[in-house]
Short mmCIF file of C-alpha atoms and ligand atoms in Angstrom, two decimals:
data_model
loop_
_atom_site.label_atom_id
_atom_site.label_comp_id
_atom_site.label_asym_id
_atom_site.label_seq_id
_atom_site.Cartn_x
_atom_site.Cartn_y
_atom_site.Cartn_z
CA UNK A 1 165.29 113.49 93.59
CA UNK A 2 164.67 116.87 94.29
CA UNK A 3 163.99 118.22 90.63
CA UNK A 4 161.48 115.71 90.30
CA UNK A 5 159.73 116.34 92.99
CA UNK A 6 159.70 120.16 92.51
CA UNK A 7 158.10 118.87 88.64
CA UNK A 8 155.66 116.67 90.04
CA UNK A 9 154.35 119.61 92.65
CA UNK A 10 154.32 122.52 89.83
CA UNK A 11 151.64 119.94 88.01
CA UNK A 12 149.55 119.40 90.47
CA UNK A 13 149.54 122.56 91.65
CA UNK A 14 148.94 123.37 87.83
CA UNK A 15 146.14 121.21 87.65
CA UNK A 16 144.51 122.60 91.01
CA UNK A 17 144.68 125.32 89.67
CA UNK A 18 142.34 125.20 86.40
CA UNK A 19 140.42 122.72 88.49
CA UNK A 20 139.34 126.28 90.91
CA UNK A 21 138.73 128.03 87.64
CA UNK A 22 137.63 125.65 85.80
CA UNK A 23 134.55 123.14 87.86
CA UNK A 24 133.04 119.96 86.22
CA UNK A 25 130.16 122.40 85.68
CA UNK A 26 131.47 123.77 82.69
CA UNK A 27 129.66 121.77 79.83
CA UNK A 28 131.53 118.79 81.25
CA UNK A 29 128.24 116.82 81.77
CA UNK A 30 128.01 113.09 81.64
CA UNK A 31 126.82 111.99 78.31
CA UNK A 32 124.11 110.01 79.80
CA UNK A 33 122.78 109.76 83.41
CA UNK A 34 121.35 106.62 84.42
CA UNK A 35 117.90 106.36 86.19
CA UNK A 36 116.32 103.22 87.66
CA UNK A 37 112.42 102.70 87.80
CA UNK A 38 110.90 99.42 88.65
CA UNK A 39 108.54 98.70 86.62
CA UNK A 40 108.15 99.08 83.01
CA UNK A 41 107.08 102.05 80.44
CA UNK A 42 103.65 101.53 80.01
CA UNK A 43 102.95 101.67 83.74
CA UNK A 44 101.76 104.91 85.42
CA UNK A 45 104.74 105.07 87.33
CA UNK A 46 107.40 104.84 84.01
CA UNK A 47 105.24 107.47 82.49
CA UNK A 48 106.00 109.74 84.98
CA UNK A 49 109.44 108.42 84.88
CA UNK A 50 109.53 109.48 80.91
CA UNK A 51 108.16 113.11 81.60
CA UNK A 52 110.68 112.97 84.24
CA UNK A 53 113.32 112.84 81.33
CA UNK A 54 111.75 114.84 78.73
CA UNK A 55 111.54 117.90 80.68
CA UNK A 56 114.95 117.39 82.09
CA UNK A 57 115.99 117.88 78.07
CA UNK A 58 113.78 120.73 77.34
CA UNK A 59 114.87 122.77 81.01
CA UNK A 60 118.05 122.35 80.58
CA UNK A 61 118.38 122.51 76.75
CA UNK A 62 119.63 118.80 76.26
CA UNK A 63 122.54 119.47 78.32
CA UNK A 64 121.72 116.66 80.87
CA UNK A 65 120.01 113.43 79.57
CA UNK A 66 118.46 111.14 81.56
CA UNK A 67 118.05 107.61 80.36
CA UNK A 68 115.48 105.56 82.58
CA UNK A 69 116.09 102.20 82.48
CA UNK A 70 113.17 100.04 83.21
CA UNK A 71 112.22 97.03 85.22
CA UNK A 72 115.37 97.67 87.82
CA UNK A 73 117.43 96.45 84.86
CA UNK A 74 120.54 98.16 86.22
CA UNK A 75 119.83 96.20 89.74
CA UNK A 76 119.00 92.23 87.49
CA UNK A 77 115.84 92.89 89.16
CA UNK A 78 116.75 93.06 92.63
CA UNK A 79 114.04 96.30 92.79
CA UNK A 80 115.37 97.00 96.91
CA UNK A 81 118.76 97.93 96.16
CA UNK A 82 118.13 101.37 94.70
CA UNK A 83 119.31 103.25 96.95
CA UNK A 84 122.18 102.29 97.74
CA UNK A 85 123.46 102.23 94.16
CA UNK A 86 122.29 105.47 93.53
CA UNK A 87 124.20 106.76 96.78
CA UNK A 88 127.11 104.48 95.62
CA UNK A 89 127.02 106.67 92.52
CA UNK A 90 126.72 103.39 90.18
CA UNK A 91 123.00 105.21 89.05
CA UNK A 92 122.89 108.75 88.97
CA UNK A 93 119.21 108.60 89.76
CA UNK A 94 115.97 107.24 90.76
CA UNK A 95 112.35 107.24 90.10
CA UNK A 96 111.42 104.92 92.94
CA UNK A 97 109.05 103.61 95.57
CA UNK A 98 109.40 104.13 99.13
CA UNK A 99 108.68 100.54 99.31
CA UNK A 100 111.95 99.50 97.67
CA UNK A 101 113.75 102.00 99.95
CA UNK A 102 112.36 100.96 103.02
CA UNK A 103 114.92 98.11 103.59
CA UNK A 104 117.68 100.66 103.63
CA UNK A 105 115.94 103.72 105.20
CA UNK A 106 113.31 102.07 107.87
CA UNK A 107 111.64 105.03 108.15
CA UNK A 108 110.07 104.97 104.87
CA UNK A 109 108.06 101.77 106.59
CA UNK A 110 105.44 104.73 108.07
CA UNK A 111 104.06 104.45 104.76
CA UNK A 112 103.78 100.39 104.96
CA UNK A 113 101.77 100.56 108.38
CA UNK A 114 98.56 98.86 108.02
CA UNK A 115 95.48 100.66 107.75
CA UNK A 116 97.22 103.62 109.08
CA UNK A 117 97.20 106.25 105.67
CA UNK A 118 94.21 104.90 103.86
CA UNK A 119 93.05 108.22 102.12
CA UNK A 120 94.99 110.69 99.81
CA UNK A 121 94.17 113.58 101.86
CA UNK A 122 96.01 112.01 104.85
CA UNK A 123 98.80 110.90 102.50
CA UNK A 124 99.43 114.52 101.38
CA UNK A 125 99.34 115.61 104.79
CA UNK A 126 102.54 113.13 105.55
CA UNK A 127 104.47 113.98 102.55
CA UNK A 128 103.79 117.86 102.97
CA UNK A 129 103.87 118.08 106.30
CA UNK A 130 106.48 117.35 109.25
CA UNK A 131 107.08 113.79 108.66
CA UNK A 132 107.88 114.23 104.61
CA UNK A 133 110.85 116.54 105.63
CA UNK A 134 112.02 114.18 108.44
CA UNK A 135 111.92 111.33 105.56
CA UNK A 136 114.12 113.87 103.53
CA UNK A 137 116.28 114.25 106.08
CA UNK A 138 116.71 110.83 106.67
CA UNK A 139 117.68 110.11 102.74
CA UNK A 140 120.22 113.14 102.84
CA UNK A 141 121.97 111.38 105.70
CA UNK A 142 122.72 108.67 103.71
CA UNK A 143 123.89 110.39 100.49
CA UNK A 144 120.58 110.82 98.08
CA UNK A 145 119.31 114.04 97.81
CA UNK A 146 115.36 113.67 96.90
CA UNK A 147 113.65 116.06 94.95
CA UNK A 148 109.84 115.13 94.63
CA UNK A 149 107.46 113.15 96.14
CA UNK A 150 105.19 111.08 93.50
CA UNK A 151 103.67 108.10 93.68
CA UNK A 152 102.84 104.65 92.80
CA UNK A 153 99.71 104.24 94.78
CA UNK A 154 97.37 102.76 97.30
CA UNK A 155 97.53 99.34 97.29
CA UNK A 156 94.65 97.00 96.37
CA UNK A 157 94.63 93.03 96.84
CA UNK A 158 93.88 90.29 93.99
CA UNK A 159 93.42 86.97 94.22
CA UNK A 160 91.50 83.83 91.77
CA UNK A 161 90.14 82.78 94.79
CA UNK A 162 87.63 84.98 96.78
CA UNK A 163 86.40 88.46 97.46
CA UNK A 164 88.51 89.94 100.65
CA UNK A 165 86.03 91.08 102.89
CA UNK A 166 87.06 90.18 106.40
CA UNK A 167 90.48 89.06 108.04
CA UNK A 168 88.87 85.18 107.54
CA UNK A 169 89.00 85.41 103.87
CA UNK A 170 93.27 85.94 104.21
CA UNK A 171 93.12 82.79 105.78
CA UNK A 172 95.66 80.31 103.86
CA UNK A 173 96.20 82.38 100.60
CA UNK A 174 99.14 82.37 99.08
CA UNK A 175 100.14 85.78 98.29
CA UNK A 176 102.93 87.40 96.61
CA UNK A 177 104.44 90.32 98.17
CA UNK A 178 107.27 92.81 97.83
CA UNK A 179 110.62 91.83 99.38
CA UNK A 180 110.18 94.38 102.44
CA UNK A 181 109.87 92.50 105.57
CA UNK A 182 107.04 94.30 107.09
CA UNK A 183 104.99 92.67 104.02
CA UNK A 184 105.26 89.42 105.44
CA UNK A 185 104.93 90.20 108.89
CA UNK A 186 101.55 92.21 108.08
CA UNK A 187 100.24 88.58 105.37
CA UNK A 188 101.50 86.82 108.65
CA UNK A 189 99.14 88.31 111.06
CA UNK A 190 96.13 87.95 108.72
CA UNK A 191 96.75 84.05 108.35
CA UNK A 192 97.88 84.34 104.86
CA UNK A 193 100.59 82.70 103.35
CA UNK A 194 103.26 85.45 101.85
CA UNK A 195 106.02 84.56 99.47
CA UNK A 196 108.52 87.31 98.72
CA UNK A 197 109.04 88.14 95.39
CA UNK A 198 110.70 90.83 93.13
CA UNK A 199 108.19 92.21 90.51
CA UNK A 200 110.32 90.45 87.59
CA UNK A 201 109.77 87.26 88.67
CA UNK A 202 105.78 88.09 90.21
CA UNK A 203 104.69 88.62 86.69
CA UNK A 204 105.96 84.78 85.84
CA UNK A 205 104.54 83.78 89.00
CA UNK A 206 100.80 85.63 88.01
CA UNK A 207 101.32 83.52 84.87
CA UNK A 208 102.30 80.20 86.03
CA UNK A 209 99.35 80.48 89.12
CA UNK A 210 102.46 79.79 91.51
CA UNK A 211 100.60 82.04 93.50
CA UNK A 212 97.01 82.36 94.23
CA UNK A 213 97.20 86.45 94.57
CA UNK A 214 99.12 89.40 95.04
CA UNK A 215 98.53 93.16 96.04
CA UNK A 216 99.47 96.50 94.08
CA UNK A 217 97.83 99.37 93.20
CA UNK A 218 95.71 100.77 90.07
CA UNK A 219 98.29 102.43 87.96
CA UNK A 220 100.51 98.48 87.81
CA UNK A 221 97.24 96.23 87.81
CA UNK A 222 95.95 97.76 84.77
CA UNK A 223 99.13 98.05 83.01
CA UNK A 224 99.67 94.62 83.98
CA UNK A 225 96.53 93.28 83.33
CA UNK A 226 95.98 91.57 86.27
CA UNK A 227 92.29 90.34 85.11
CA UNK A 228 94.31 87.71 83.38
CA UNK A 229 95.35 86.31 86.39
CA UNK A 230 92.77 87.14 88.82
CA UNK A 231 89.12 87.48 89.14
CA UNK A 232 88.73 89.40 92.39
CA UNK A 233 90.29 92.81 93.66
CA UNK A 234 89.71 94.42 97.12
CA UNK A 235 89.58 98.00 97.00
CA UNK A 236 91.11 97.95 100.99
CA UNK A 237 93.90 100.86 100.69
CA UNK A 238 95.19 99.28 103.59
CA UNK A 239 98.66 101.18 102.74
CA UNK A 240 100.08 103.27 100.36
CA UNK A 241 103.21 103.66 97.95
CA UNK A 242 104.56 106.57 97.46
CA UNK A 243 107.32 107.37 94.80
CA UNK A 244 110.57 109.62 95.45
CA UNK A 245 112.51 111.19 92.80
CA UNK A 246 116.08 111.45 94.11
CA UNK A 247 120.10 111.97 92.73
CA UNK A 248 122.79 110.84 94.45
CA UNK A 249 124.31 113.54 96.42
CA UNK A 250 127.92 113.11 95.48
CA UNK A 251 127.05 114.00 91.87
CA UNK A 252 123.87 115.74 92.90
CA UNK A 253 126.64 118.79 94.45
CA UNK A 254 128.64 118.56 90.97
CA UNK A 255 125.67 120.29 89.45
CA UNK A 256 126.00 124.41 89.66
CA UNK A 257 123.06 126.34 90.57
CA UNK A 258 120.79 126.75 87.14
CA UNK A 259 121.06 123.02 86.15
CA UNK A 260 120.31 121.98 89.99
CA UNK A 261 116.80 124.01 89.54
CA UNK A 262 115.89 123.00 86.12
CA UNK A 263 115.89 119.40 87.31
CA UNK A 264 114.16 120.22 90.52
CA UNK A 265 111.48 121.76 88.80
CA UNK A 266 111.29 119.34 86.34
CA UNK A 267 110.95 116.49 89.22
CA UNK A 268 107.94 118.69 90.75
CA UNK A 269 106.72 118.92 87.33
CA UNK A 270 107.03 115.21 86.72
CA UNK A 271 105.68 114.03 89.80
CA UNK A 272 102.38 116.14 89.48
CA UNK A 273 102.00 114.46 86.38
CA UNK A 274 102.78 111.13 87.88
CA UNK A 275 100.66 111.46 90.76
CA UNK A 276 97.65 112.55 88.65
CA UNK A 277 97.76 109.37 86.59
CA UNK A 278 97.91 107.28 89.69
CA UNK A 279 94.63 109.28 91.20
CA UNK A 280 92.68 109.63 88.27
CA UNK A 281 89.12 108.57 88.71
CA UNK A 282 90.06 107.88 92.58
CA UNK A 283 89.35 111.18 93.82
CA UNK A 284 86.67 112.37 91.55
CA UNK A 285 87.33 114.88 89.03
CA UNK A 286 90.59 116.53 90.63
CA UNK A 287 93.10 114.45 89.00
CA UNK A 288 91.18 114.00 85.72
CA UNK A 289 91.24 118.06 85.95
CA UNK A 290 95.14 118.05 86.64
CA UNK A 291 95.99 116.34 83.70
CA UNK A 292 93.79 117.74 81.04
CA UNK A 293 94.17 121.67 82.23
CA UNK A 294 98.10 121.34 83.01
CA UNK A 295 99.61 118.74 80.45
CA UNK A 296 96.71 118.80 78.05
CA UNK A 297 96.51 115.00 78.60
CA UNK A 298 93.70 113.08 78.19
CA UNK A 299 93.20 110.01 80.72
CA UNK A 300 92.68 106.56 78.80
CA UNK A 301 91.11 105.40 81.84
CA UNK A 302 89.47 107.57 83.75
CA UNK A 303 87.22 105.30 85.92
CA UNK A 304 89.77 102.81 87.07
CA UNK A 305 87.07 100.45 89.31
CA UNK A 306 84.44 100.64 86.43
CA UNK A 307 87.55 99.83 83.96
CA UNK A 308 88.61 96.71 86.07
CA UNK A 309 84.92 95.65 86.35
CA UNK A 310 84.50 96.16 82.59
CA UNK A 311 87.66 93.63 82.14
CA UNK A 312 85.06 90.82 84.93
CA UNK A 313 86.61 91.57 87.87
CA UNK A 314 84.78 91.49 91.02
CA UNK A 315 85.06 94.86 92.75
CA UNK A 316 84.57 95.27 96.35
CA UNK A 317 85.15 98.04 99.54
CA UNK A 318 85.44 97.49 103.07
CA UNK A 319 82.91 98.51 105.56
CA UNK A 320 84.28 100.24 108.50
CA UNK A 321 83.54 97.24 110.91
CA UNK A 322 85.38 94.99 108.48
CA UNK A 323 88.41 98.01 108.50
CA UNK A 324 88.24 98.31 112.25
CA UNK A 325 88.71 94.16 112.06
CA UNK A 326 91.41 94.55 110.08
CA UNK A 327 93.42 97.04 112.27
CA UNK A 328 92.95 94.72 114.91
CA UNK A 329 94.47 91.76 113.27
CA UNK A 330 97.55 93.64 112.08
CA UNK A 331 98.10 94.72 115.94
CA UNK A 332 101.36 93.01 115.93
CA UNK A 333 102.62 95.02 113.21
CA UNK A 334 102.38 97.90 115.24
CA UNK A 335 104.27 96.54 117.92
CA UNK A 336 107.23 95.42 115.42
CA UNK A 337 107.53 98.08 113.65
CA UNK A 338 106.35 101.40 115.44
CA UNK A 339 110.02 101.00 117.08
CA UNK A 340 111.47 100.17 113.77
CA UNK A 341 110.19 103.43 112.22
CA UNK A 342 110.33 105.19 115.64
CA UNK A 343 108.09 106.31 118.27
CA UNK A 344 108.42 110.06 117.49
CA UNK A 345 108.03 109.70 113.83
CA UNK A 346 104.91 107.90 114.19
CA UNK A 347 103.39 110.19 116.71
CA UNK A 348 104.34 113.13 113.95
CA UNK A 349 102.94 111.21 110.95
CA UNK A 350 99.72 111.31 113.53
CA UNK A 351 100.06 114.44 114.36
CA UNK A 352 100.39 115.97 110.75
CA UNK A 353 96.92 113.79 110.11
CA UNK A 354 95.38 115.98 113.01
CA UNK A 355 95.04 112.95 115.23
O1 LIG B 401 107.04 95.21 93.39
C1 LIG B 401 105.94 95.80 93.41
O2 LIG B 401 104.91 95.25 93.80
C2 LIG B 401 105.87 97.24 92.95
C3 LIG B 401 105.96 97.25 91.46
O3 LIG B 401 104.67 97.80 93.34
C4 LIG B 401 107.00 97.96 93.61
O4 LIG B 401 108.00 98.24 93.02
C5 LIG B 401 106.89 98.29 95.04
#
């Protein structure tokens, strides 16, 4: 029927038409956007994810509101799926660990290399340098468009058992890690005994002594309060988590210009925060400084060893011989993964640590 058809194309072309004039932009926001973070409020990390929020309001004059939702409650849990729902478009955004993306982008395993970034001075020189914008690049490829690097932390070991001073004292300790194989391939080589875990269920596990230790760093053990659970922690940094804010791009590009920088400079904003609460009392006064002189923010704990020693944990550091050991016995990781990250990323990560 010709008539109708004529109808049906004078609609559309109707419609098109306001759509041109007209884009989502225009106050059509979503009345909520959804944001997954791992672990819970009261941990370093989900403070930063709050600020995250807050300032999203206040730059953009409440037009976009960000609801975190804590403990991957949008995922049941299931903490390594984030990015794929968020480039799905089922979560507008993220406030996540390159850990729990590292599944999905293998890249993000550079950071997950043992004893390879063990100082924040190298780790800034990843994330600022050649091999944080090739880590970009790799998450716009797969539709998430990242906006800040901040950070969960350098990760430390605890166990009821012993103090961690050499690759013998791994030997037969049952461990929980994160899901992300690399984790049990580097527990492996050390003679320990991994079990994979997502941090839901670890906490239950801490609890129920199903396992005999696990590893994370400051800014979750204290929050968590691991000295509960475990009498000895091994300051070891043998890696490092960082955290990524990130939108999915296919909502990400619905956003016109003003509203894309107010949330951009709210996620740099954020993740200084963030990053300074993770670092605090780590790297002498610099992050205590942060804090007080930028958000007027007082640390609670500002000497996180002392704090964890206070609580009668036994505190210890690895000599460089017992490092050097260590490096050794996690050859094999190299060799597994170097090709799973890729040769020329590595030798850039390397290269932006002047090595
Ligand atoms: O699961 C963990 O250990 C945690 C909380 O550190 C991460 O999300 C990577």
């Amino acid at each position: 029927n010709m008539w109708l058809k004529k109808g049906t194309i004078a609609v559309v072309s109707t419609w098109l038409a306001i759509m041109v004039a007209f884009p989502a932009s225009a106050g059509t926001f979503k009345r909520e956007y959804k944001m997954t973070v791992n672990v819970g409020p009261s941990f370093y990390w989900g403070m930063g994810a709050t600020k995250f929020s807050e300032l999203v309001k206040e730059k953009t004059q409440g037009r976009i509101n960000i609801k975190p939702y804590f403990g991957s409650s949008l995922l049941k849990g299931a903490q390594l799926k984030s990015p794929q729902m968020v480039a799905k478009g089922v979560i507008d955004c993220a406030f996540e660990s390159t850990i729990n993306s590292s599944p999905v982008i293998p890249e993000m395993n550079i950071f997950s290399l043992p004893f390879f970034i063990n100082n924040f001075e190298r780790l800034d020189q990843i994330e600022y340098g050649e091999t944080g914008k090739v880590l970009f690049g790799k998450m716009n490829k797969i539709g998430l468009t990242p906006l800040a690097w901040a950070e969960n932390g350098f990760r430390q070991v605890t166990n009821g058992k012993r103090a961690i001073t050499t690759p013998d004292d791994m030997k037969g300790l049952r461990l929980r890690v994160v899901g992300s194989p690399i984790f049990i391939d580097t527990f492996r080589a050390l003679g320990a005994d991994p079990v994979n875990m997502n941090w839901g269920d670890a906490q239950t596990a801490f609890q129920q002594g199903v396992v005999d230790g696990q590893e994370n760093p400051v800014g979750v053990l204290i929050p968590v309060q691991i000295w509960q659970y475990h009498n000895h922690v091994s300051f070891w940094n043998y890696l490092v988590d960082p955290v990524i804010v990130y939108w999915g791009t296919r909502e990400w590009n619905k956003f016109p210009a003003d509203i894309k920088q107010a949330i951009g400079e709210a996620a740099t904003q954020a993740a200084r925060f963030e990053k300074a609460l993770c670092r605090a009392g780590l790297d002498g006064d610099i992050s205590i400084n942060i804090l007080k002189n930028e958000f007027n923010y007082t640390m609670e704990v500002p000497d996180p060893i002392r704090f964890l020693q206070s609580k009668g944990m036994e505190v210890n550091f690895l000599t460089p011989e017992a490092e050097k050991a260590f490096r050794t016995a996690t050859e094999s990781v190299y060799k597994t993964w170097v090709p799973k990250i890729g040769q020329t990323l590595y030798e850039t990560a390397k290269k932006d640590m002047g090595e």
